[in-house]
C-alpha cells in the first residue's frame, strides 16, 4: 500500500481554499494516489482495515421523498440505518464486502473521511442484509 503524504488544503498558486479531493490533484503523487481507485466499483480505498469482528460501513443517505412522491421529514430519514460494507475484520463471519446491511441505532463509531461518512461497527450490531 502507498504511504500518503499530508495534503495541504490550499492551492499554493492561487491561495484559495480547496477541498481535499481538489487538493489531491495537485499532490506530487497524484498518479499513485489515483491508482487506489478501484476501477470496477469506482470507489476509493478508505485505508481503514477493521480488526477482529468489526465491520466498516459507508452510511447510505435516505432519499428525501418516497417512491410515491411524499416528502420524508428529517427524523424519518435519520431513522433509516442502512449501509454498504466496505471492509470486514478477520473474525467477521456473516457479512462480506459489498453487502448492504441494516444496523442498530447508536451503534459503532462514526468516522468522516474526505467528506464521506463511515461507521465502524461490531458485526453483532448488524441486524439484517438487504437483498434488493
Tab-separated table of C-alpha atoms in Angstrom, residues 12-130:
chain	number	residue	atom	x	y	z
A	12	UNK	CA	-0.239	27.441	-3.427
A	13	UNK	CA	-0.635	29.072	-6.842
A	14	UNK	CA	-3.877	30.910	-6.119
A	15	UNK	CA	-4.043	30.799	-2.284
A	16	UNK	CA	-7.728	29.837	-2.470
A	17	UNK	CA	-9.193	27.179	-0.210
A	18	UNK	CA	-9.830	23.816	-1.825
A	19	UNK	CA	-11.497	20.603	-0.772
A	20	UNK	CA	-9.203	17.629	-0.087
A	21	UNK	CA	-10.210	15.992	-3.404
A	22	UNK	CA	-9.223	19.082	-5.407
A	23	UNK	CA	-6.006	19.460	-3.393
A	24	UNK	CA	-5.260	15.809	-4.120
A	25	UNK	CA	-4.997	16.638	-7.834
A	26	UNK	CA	-2.010	18.919	-7.152
A	27	UNK	CA	-0.189	16.409	-4.933
A	28	UNK	CA	3.098	15.139	-6.465
A	29	UNK	CA	1.988	11.523	-6.021
A	30	UNK	CA	-1.400	12.084	-7.704
A	31	UNK	CA	-0.873	9.261	-10.215
A	32	UNK	CA	-0.059	6.855	-7.384
A	33	UNK	CA	-2.965	8.062	-5.251
A	34	UNK	CA	-5.409	7.836	-8.148
A	35	UNK	CA	-4.333	4.220	-8.657
A	36	UNK	CA	-6.020	3.448	-5.309
A	37	UNK	CA	-9.365	3.945	-7.039
A	38	UNK	CA	-10.969	0.589	-7.756
A	39	UNK	CA	-11.776	0.706	-11.466
A	40	UNK	CA	-14.690	-1.748	-11.212
A	41	UNK	CA	-16.575	-0.325	-8.240
A	42	UNK	CA	-15.457	3.297	-8.801
A	43	UNK	CA	-14.817	3.661	-5.053
A	44	UNK	CA	-11.663	4.756	-3.298
A	45	UNK	CA	-9.851	2.520	-0.846
A	46	UNK	CA	-10.604	4.060	2.527
A	47	UNK	CA	-7.356	2.956	4.145
A	48	UNK	CA	-9.134	1.635	7.258
A	49	UNK	CA	-8.871	-2.091	7.972
A	50	UNK	CA	-11.241	-3.330	10.713
A	51	UNK	CA	-9.880	-5.680	13.370
A	52	UNK	CA	-11.490	-8.779	14.955
A	53	UNK	CA	-15.242	-8.906	14.193
A	54	UNK	CA	-15.547	-5.217	13.284
A	55	UNK	CA	-17.139	-4.031	10.031
A	56	UNK	CA	-16.594	-0.746	8.164
A	57	UNK	CA	-19.779	0.655	6.573
A	58	UNK	CA	-20.390	3.543	4.223
A	59	UNK	CA	-23.571	5.133	5.555
A	60	UNK	CA	-26.270	5.477	2.902
A	61	UNK	CA	-28.262	8.685	2.945
A	62	UNK	CA	-32.019	8.165	2.878
A	63	UNK	CA	-33.930	9.749	-0.027
A	64	UNK	CA	-35.825	12.963	0.628
A	65	UNK	CA	-39.007	11.595	-0.948
A	66	UNK	CA	-40.755	8.228	-1.044
A	67	UNK	CA	-41.444	6.305	-4.258
A	68	UNK	CA	-44.945	7.817	-4.185
A	69	UNK	CA	-43.565	11.370	-4.013
A	70	UNK	CA	-44.179	12.101	-0.321
A	71	UNK	CA	-41.551	14.202	1.445
A	72	UNK	CA	-39.836	12.427	4.332
A	73	UNK	CA	-39.118	14.513	7.440
A	74	UNK	CA	-35.522	14.706	8.684
A	75	UNK	CA	-36.331	12.484	11.692
A	76	UNK	CA	-37.629	9.697	9.435
A	77	UNK	CA	-34.547	9.893	7.210
A	78	UNK	CA	-32.237	9.665	10.231
A	79	UNK	CA	-34.062	6.535	11.423
A	80	UNK	CA	-33.121	4.571	8.274
A	81	UNK	CA	-29.922	2.807	9.296
A	82	UNK	CA	-28.642	1.244	6.080
A	83	UNK	CA	-25.023	0.997	4.984
A	84	UNK	CA	-22.766	-0.721	2.475
A	85	UNK	CA	-19.976	-2.947	3.812
A	86	UNK	CA	-16.585	-1.663	2.654
A	87	UNK	CA	-14.287	-3.860	4.747
A	88	UNK	CA	-14.597	-6.632	7.317
A	89	UNK	CA	-12.306	-7.812	10.088
A	90	UNK	CA	-10.818	-11.320	10.023
A	91	UNK	CA	-13.330	-12.661	12.579
A	92	UNK	CA	-16.485	-11.365	10.847
A	93	UNK	CA	-18.427	-14.403	9.627
A	94	UNK	CA	-21.830	-13.264	8.351
A	95	UNK	CA	-21.096	-10.322	6.034
A	96	UNK	CA	-18.780	-9.671	3.111
A	97	UNK	CA	-17.566	-6.584	1.268
A	98	UNK	CA	-20.312	-5.109	-0.899
A	99	UNK	CA	-23.254	-6.311	1.247
A	100	UNK	CA	-25.956	-3.781	2.145
A	101	UNK	CA	-26.938	-4.124	5.801
A	102	UNK	CA	-29.273	-2.655	8.404
A	103	UNK	CA	-27.611	-1.735	11.688
A	104	UNK	CA	-28.770	-0.738	15.179
A	105	UNK	CA	-29.293	2.875	16.181
A	106	UNK	CA	-26.453	4.478	18.168
A	107	UNK	CA	-24.037	1.626	17.412
A	108	UNK	CA	-20.415	1.906	16.426
A	109	UNK	CA	-18.096	4.823	15.838
A	110	UNK	CA	-18.889	7.422	13.161
A	111	UNK	CA	-15.901	8.492	11.069
A	112	UNK	CA	-15.897	11.295	8.486
A	113	UNK	CA	-13.090	10.893	5.966
A	114	UNK	CA	-12.744	13.157	2.922
A	115	UNK	CA	-16.372	14.264	3.172
A	116	UNK	CA	-17.854	10.758	3.329
A	117	UNK	CA	-19.430	9.393	6.480
A	118	UNK	CA	-18.385	5.900	7.579
A	119	UNK	CA	-19.362	3.718	10.520
A	120	UNK	CA	-17.051	1.269	12.285
A	121	UNK	CA	-19.363	-1.219	13.979
A	122	UNK	CA	-19.309	-4.652	15.647
A	123	UNK	CA	-20.703	-7.428	13.482
A	124	UNK	CA	-23.148	-8.339	16.270
A	125	UNK	CA	-24.768	-4.875	15.931
A	126	UNK	CA	-25.773	-5.632	12.334
A	127	UNK	CA	-29.379	-6.756	12.143
A	128	UNK	CA	-30.053	-7.833	8.555
A	129	UNK	CA	-28.756	-7.943	4.989
A	130	UNK	CA	-30.689	-6.002	2.358
